[in-house]
Short mmCIF file of C-alpha atoms and ligand atoms in Angstrom, two decimals:
data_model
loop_
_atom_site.label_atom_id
_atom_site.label_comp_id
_atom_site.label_asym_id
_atom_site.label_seq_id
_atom_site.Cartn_x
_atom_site.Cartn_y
_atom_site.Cartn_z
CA UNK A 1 -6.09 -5.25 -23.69
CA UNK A 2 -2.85 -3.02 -23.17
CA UNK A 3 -2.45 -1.97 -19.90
CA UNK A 4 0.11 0.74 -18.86
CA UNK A 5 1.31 0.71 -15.65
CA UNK A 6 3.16 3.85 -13.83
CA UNK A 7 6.16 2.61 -11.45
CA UNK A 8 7.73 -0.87 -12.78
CA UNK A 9 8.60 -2.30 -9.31
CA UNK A 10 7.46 -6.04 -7.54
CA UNK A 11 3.67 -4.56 -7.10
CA UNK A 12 3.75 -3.55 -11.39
CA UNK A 13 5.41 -7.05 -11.82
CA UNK A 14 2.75 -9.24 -9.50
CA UNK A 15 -0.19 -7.23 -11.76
CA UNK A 16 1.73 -8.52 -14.79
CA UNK A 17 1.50 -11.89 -13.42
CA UNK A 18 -2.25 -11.60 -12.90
CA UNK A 19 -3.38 -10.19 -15.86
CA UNK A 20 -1.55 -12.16 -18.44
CA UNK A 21 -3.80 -14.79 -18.20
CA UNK A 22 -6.63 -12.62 -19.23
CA UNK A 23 -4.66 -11.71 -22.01
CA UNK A 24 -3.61 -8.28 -21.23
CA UNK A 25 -0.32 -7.29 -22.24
CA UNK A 26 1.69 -4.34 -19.80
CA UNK A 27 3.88 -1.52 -20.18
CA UNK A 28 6.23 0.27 -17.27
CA UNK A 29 6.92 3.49 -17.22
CA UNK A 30 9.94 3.66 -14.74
CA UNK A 31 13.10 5.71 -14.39
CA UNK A 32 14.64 2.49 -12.63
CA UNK A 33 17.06 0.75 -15.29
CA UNK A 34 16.56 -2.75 -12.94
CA UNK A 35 12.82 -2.20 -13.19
CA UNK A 36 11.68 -5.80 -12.01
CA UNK A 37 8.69 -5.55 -13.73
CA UNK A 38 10.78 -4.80 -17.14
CA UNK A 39 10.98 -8.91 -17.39
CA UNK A 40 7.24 -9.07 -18.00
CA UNK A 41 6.49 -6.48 -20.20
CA UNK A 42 8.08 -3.78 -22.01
CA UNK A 43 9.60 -1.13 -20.35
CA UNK A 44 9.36 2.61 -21.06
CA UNK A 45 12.87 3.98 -19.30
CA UNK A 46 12.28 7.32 -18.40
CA UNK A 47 11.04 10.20 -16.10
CA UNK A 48 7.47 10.19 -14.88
CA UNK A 49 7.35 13.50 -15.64
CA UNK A 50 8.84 13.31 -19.43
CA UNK A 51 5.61 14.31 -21.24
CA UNK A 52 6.72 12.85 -24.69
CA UNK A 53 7.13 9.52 -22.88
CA UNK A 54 3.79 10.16 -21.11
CA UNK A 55 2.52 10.67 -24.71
CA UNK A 56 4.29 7.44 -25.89
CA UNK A 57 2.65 5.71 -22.70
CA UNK A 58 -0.63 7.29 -23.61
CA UNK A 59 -0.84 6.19 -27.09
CA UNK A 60 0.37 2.62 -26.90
CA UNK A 61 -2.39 1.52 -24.30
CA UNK A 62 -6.13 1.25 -23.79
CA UNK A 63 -5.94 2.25 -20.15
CA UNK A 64 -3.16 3.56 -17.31
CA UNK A 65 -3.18 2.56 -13.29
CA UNK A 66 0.06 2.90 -11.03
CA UNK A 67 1.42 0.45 -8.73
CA UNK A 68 3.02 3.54 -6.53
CA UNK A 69 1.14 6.82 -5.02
CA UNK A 70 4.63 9.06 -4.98
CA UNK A 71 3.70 9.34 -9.08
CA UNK A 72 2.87 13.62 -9.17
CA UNK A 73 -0.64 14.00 -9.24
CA UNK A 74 0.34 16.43 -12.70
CA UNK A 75 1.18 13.23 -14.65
CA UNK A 76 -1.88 11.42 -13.67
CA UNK A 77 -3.63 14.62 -14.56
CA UNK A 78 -1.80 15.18 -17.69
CA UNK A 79 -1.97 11.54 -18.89
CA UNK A 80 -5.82 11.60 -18.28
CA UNK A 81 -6.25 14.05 -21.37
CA UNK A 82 -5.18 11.32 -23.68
CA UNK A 83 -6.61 7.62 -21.79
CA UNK A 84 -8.58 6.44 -18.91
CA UNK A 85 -6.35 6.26 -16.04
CA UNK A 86 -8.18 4.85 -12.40
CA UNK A 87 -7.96 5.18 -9.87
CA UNK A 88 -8.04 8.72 -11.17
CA UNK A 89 -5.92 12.05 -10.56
CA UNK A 90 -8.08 13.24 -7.40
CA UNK A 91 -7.84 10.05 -5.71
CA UNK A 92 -4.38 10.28 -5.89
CA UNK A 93 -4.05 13.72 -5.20
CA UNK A 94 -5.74 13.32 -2.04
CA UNK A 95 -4.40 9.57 -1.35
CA UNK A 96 -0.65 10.57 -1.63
CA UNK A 97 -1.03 13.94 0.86
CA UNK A 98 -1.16 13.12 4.45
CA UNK A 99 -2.69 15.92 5.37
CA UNK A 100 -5.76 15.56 2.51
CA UNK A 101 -5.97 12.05 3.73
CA UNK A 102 -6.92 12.57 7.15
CA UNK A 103 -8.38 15.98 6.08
CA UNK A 104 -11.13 13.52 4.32
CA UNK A 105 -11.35 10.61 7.05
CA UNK A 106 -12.23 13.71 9.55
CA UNK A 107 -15.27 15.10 6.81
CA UNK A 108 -16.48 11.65 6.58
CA UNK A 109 -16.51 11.06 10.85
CA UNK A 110 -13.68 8.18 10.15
CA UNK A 111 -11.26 8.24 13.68
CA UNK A 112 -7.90 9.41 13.95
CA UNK A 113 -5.54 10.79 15.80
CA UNK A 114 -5.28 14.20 16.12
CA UNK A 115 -3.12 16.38 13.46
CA UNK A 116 -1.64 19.55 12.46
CA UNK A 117 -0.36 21.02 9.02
CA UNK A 118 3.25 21.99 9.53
CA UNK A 119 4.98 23.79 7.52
CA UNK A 120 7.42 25.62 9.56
CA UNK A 121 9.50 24.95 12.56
CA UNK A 122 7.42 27.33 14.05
CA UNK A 123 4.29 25.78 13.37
CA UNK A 124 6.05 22.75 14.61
CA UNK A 125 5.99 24.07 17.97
CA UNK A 126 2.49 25.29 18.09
CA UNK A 127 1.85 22.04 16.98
CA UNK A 128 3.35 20.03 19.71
CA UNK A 129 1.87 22.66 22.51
CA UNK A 130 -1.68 21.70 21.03
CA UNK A 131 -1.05 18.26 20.40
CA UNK A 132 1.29 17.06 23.19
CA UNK A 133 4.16 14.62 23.32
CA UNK A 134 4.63 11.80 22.74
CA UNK A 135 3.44 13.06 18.60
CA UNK A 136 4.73 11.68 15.21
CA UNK A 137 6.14 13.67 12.76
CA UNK A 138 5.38 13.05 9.10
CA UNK A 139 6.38 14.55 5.69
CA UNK A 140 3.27 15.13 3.94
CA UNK A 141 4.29 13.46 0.71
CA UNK A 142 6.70 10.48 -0.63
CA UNK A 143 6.82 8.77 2.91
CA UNK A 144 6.94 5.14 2.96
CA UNK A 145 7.97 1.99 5.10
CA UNK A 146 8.39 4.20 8.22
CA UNK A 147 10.81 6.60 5.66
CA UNK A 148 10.03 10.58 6.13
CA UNK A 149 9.01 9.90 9.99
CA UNK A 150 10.27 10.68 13.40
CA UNK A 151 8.89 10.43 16.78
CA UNK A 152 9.23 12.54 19.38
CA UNK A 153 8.86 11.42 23.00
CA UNK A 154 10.44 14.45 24.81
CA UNK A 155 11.45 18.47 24.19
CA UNK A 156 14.21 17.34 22.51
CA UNK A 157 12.88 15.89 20.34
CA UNK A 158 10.94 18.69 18.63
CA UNK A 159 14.55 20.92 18.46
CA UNK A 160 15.07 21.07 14.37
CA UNK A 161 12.76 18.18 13.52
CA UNK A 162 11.69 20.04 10.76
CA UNK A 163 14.83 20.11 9.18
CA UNK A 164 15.49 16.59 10.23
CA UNK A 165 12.33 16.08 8.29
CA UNK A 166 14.21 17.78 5.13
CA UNK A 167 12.02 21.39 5.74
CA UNK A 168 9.10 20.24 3.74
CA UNK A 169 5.42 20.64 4.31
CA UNK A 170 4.59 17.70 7.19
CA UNK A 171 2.01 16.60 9.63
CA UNK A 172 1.97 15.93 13.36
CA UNK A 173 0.15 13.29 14.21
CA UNK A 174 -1.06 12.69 18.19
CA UNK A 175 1.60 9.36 19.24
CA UNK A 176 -1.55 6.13 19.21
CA UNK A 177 -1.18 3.41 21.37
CA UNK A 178 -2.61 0.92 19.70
CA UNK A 179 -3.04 -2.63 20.80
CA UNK A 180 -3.07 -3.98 17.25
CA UNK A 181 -2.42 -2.76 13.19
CA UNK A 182 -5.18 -3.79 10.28
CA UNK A 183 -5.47 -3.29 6.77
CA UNK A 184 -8.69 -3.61 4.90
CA UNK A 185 -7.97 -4.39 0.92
CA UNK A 186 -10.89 -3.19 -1.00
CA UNK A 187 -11.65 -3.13 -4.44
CA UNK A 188 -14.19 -0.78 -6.41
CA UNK A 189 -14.95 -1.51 -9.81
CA UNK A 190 -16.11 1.07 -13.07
CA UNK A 191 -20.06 0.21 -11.91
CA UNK A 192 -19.49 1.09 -8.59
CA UNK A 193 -19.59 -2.60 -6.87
CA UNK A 194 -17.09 -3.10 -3.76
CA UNK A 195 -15.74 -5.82 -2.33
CA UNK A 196 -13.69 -6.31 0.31
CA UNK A 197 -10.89 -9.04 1.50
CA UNK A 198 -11.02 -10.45 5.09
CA UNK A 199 -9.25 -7.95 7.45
CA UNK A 200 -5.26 -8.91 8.37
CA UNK A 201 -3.44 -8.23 11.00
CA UNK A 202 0.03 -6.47 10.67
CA UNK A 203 2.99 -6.77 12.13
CA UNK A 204 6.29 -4.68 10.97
CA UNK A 205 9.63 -4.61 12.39
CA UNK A 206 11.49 -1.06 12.16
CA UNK A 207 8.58 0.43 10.05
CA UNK A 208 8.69 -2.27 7.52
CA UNK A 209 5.67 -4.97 7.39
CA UNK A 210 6.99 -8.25 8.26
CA UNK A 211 3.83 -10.50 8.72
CA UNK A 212 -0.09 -10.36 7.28
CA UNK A 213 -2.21 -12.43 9.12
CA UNK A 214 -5.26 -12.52 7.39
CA UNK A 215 -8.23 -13.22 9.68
CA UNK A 216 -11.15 -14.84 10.48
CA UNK A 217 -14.20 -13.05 10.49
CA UNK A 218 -12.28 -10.47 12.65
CA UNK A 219 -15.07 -8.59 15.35
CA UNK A 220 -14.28 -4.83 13.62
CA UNK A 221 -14.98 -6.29 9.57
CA UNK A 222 -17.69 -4.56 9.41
CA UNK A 223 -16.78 -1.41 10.72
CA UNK A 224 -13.65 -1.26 8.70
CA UNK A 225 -15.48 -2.03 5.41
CA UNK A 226 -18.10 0.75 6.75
CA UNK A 227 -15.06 2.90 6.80
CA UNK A 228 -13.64 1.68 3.25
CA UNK A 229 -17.04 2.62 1.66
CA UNK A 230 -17.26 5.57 2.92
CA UNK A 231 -13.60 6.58 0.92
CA UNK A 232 -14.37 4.66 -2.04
CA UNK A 233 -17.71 6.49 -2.57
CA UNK A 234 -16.02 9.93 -1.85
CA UNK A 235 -13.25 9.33 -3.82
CA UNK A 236 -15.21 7.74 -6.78
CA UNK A 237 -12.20 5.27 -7.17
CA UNK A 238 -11.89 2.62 -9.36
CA UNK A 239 -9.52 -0.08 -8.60
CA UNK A 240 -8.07 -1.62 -5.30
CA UNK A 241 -7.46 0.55 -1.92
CA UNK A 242 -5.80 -0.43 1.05
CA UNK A 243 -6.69 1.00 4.00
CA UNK A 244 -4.24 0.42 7.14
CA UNK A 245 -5.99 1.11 10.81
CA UNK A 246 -4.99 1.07 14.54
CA UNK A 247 -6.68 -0.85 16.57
CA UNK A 248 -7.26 1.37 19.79
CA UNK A 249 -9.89 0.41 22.81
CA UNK A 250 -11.87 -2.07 20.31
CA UNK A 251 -12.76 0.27 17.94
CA UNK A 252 -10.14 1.73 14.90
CA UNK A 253 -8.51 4.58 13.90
CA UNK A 254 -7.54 5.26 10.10
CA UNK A 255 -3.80 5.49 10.02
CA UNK A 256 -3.42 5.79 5.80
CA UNK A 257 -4.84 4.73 2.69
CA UNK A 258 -2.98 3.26 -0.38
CA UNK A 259 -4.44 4.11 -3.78
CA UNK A 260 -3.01 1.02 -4.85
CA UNK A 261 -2.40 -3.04 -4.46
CA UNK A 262 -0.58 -3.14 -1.01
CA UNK A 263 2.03 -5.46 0.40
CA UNK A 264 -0.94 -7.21 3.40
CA UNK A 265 -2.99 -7.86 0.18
CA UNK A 266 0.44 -10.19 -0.99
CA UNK A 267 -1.07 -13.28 0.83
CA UNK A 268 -4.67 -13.28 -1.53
CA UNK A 269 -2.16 -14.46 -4.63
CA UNK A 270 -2.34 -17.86 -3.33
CA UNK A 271 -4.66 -17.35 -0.51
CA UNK A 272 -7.95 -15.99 -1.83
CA UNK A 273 -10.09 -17.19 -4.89
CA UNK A 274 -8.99 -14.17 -6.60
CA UNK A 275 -6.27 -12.07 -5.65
CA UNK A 276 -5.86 -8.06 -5.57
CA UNK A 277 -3.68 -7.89 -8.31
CA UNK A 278 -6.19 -9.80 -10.73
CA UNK A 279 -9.59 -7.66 -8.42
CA UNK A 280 -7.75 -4.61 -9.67
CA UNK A 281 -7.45 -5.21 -12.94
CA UNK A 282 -10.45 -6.40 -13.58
CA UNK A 283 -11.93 -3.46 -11.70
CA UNK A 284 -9.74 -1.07 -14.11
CA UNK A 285 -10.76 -3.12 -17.03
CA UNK A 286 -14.49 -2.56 -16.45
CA UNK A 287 -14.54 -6.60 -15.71
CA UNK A 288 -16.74 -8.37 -13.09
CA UNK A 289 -15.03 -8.32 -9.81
CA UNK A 290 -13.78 -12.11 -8.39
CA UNK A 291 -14.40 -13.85 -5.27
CA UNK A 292 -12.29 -11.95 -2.82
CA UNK A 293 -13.30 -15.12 0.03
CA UNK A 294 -10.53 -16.69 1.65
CA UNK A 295 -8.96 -20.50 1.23
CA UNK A 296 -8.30 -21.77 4.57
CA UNK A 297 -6.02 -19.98 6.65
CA UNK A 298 -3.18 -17.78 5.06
CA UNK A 299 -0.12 -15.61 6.32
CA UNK A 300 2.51 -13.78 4.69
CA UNK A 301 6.13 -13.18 5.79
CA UNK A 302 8.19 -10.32 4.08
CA UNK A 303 11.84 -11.31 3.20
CA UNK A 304 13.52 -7.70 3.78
CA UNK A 305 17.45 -7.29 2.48
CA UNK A 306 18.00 -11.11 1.09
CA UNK A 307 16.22 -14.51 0.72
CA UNK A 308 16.83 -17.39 2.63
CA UNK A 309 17.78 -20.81 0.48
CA UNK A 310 14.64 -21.41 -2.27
CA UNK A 311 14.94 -24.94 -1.10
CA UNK A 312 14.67 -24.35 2.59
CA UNK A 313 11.90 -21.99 2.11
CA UNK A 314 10.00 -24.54 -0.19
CA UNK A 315 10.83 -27.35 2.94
CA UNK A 316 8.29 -25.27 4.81
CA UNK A 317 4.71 -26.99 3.75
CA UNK A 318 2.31 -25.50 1.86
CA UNK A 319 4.67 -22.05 1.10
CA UNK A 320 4.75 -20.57 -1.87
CA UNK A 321 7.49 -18.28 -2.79
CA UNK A 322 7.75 -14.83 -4.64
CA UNK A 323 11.38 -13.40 -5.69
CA UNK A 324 11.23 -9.88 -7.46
CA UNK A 325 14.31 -10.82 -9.06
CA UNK A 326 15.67 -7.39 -7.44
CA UNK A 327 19.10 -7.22 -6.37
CA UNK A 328 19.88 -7.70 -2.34
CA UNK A 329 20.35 -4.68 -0.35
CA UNK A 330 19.48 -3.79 3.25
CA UNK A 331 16.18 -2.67 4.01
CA UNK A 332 14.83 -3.61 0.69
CA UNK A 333 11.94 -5.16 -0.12
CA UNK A 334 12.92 -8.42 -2.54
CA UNK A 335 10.76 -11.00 -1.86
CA UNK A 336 7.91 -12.61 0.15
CA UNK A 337 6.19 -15.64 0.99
CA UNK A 338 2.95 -16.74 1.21
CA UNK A 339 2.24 -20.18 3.39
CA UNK A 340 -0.98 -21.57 3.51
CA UNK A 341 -3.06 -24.13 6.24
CA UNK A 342 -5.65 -26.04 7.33
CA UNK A 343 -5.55 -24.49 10.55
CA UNK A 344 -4.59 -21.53 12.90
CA UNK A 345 -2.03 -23.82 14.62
CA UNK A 346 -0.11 -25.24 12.05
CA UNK A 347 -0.09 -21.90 10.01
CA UNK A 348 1.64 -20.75 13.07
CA UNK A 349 4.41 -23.75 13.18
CA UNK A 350 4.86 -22.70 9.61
CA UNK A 351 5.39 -19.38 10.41
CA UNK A 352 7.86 -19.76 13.04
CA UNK A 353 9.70 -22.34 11.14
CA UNK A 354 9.90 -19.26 7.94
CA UNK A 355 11.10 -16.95 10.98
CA UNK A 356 14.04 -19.19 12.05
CA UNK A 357 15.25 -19.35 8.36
CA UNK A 358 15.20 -15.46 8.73
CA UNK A 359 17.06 -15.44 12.30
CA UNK A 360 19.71 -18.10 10.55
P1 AMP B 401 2.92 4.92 8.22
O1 AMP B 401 3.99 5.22 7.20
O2 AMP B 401 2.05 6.08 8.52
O3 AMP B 401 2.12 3.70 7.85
O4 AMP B 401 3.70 4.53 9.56
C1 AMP B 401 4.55 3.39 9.67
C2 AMP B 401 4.36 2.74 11.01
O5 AMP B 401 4.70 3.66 12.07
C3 AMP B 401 2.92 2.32 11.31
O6 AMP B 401 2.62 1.07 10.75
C4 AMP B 401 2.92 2.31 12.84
O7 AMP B 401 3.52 1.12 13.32
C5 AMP B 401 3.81 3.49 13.19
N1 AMP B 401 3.00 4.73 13.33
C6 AMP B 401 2.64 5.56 12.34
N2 AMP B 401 1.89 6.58 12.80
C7 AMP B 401 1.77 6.41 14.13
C8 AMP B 401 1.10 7.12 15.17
N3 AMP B 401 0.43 8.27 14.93
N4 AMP B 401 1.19 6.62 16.43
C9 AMP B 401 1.87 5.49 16.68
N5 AMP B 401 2.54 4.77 15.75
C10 AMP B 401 2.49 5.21 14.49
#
């Protein structure tokens, strides 16, 4: 089966990984000449909006999925004339809009926070007298790894945030104080059949994830999954979601979904009997859906800007080591790690001897 694959980054590169064992082959379409997915498959160089290369994509494969939500809805749409593409255009219309997003967890009685459309200065400030400060302010589109964000704790704060922001259409979201962050990778396949990973517990340092914890039979499973069906029915989506809550007085509330494998679903490569890059593809595919249970105890730790040593990394036991082959620049995501254990405890000795190779 030839799969196309919109956005040729680490997440188009681990689905290559997966699903070349089942014999599918991939194709990238991504604007990026250092594509790091271009080293397992071929790579279409070009625009995501170039409709002859969209034809070119469309012709070559039996199906299209995207490893990135910022692709415009209009090339999902357009490309879904010619091939199947899932998850499909709505999903991702809705899925890459903050304000759709929690437009749809409020019609389905999912918690949030509260939020306002903004898309003026003025309604900025109408905003913040309904809302109240401390609020988050959020451009409604391309936002990612706490990117297109600001908070605002006092007055201040709210002077020209909307042009801090870049002047484009944004949300206000009420400030949470949450006691912990979740994600909940699901996957849906063509028949309708979900399953759904064990819930892991996020932390990120300056808006970027640094550590997945995946749990054990964590108390609010059920609700999130609950939560998770309720989206994957609406949205009639095919393929894996992540869905990232705040844990807030023992209950959630939805922060975002992710029509797409997601960075606290990394640790299921090695940690799960089947992980969410092989789940989605299968689910895209029409295949049965794998075993999404966990083996042993997993974590994994983000390596942000550079790697340590390959050889001190592999010292740690029981890790197992991704590089994207992408080159080394601040804030970047280039690699991660996955370690694995028999038990909480020493997962957590692993964990803090990964750390020190960061702080090093
Ligand atoms: P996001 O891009 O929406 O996932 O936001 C990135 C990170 O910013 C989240 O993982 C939270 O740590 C923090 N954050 C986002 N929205 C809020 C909010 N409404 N209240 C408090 N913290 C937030």
């Amino acid at each position: 089966m030839k799969v196309g694959v919109i956005g040729g980054g680490q997440l188009g590169r681990m689905l290559a990984l997966a699903g070349t064992p089942l014999g599918m082959q991939f194709t990238f379409l991504d604007p990026a000449a250092d594509a790091c997915a271009a080293a397992l498959g071929e790579h279409l160089h070009a625009d995501y909006s170039s409709p002859e290369h969209l034809q070119q994509l469309a012709q070559s494969v039996d199906l299209v999925t995207f490893e990135f939500e910022s692709v415009p809805a209009e090339t999902v749409a357009y490309l879904e004339q010619f091939v199947p593409v899932y998850p499909s255009a709505q999903a991702l219309r809705i899925a890459r809009d903050r304000w759709f997003e929690k437009s749809m967890f409020k019609d389905l009685g999912i918690p949030t926070t509260e939020f306002a459309d903004v898309l003026s200065q003025a309604d900025l400030d109408a905003a913040v007298a309904q809302i109240g400060l401390p609020a988050v302010l959020k451009t409604r589109t391309l936002g990612y790894d706490g990117k297109g964000q600001k908070v605002l704790r006092e007055p201040a704060d709210v002077v020209d945030a909307f042009a801090y922001l870049g002047n484009v259409p944004c949300i206000l979201e009420g400030f949470v104080a949450f006691s912990g962050e979740v994600s909940l990778v699901a996957v849906r396949g063509r028949d309708g059949e979900v399953c759904c990973y064990p819930l892991v517990h996020n932390v990120h340092h300056e808006g970027i994830l640094h550590l997945s914890l995946a749990s054990d039979q964590h108390p609010l499973q059920a609700l999130a999954q609950d939560y998770a069906q309720r989206v994957l029915n609406e949205l009639e989506y095919v393929g894996v979601l992540a869905f990232e809550f705040f844990e807030v007085d023992g209950g959630l509330k939805a922060n975002e979904i992710a029509p797409r494998v997601h960075n606290s679903g990394h640790w299921t490569i090695e940690g799960a009997q089947c992980s969410q890059f092989e789940n989605h593809l299968r689910a895209v595919a029409g295949l049965p859906l794998g075993s999404v249970e966990k083996v042993g105890h997993s974590g994994m730790l983000n390596f942000i800007g550079s790697i340590p040593a390959t050889a001190d990394v592999l010292a740690v036991a029981d890790c197992h080591l991704h590089d994207y082959s992408k080159a080394f620049k601040p804030g970047r995501k280039v690699g991660h790690v996955t370690v694995r254990s028999e038990s909480e405890a020493q997962l957590k000795q692993q964990i803090a001897a990964l750390e020190a190779l960061l702080s090093s």
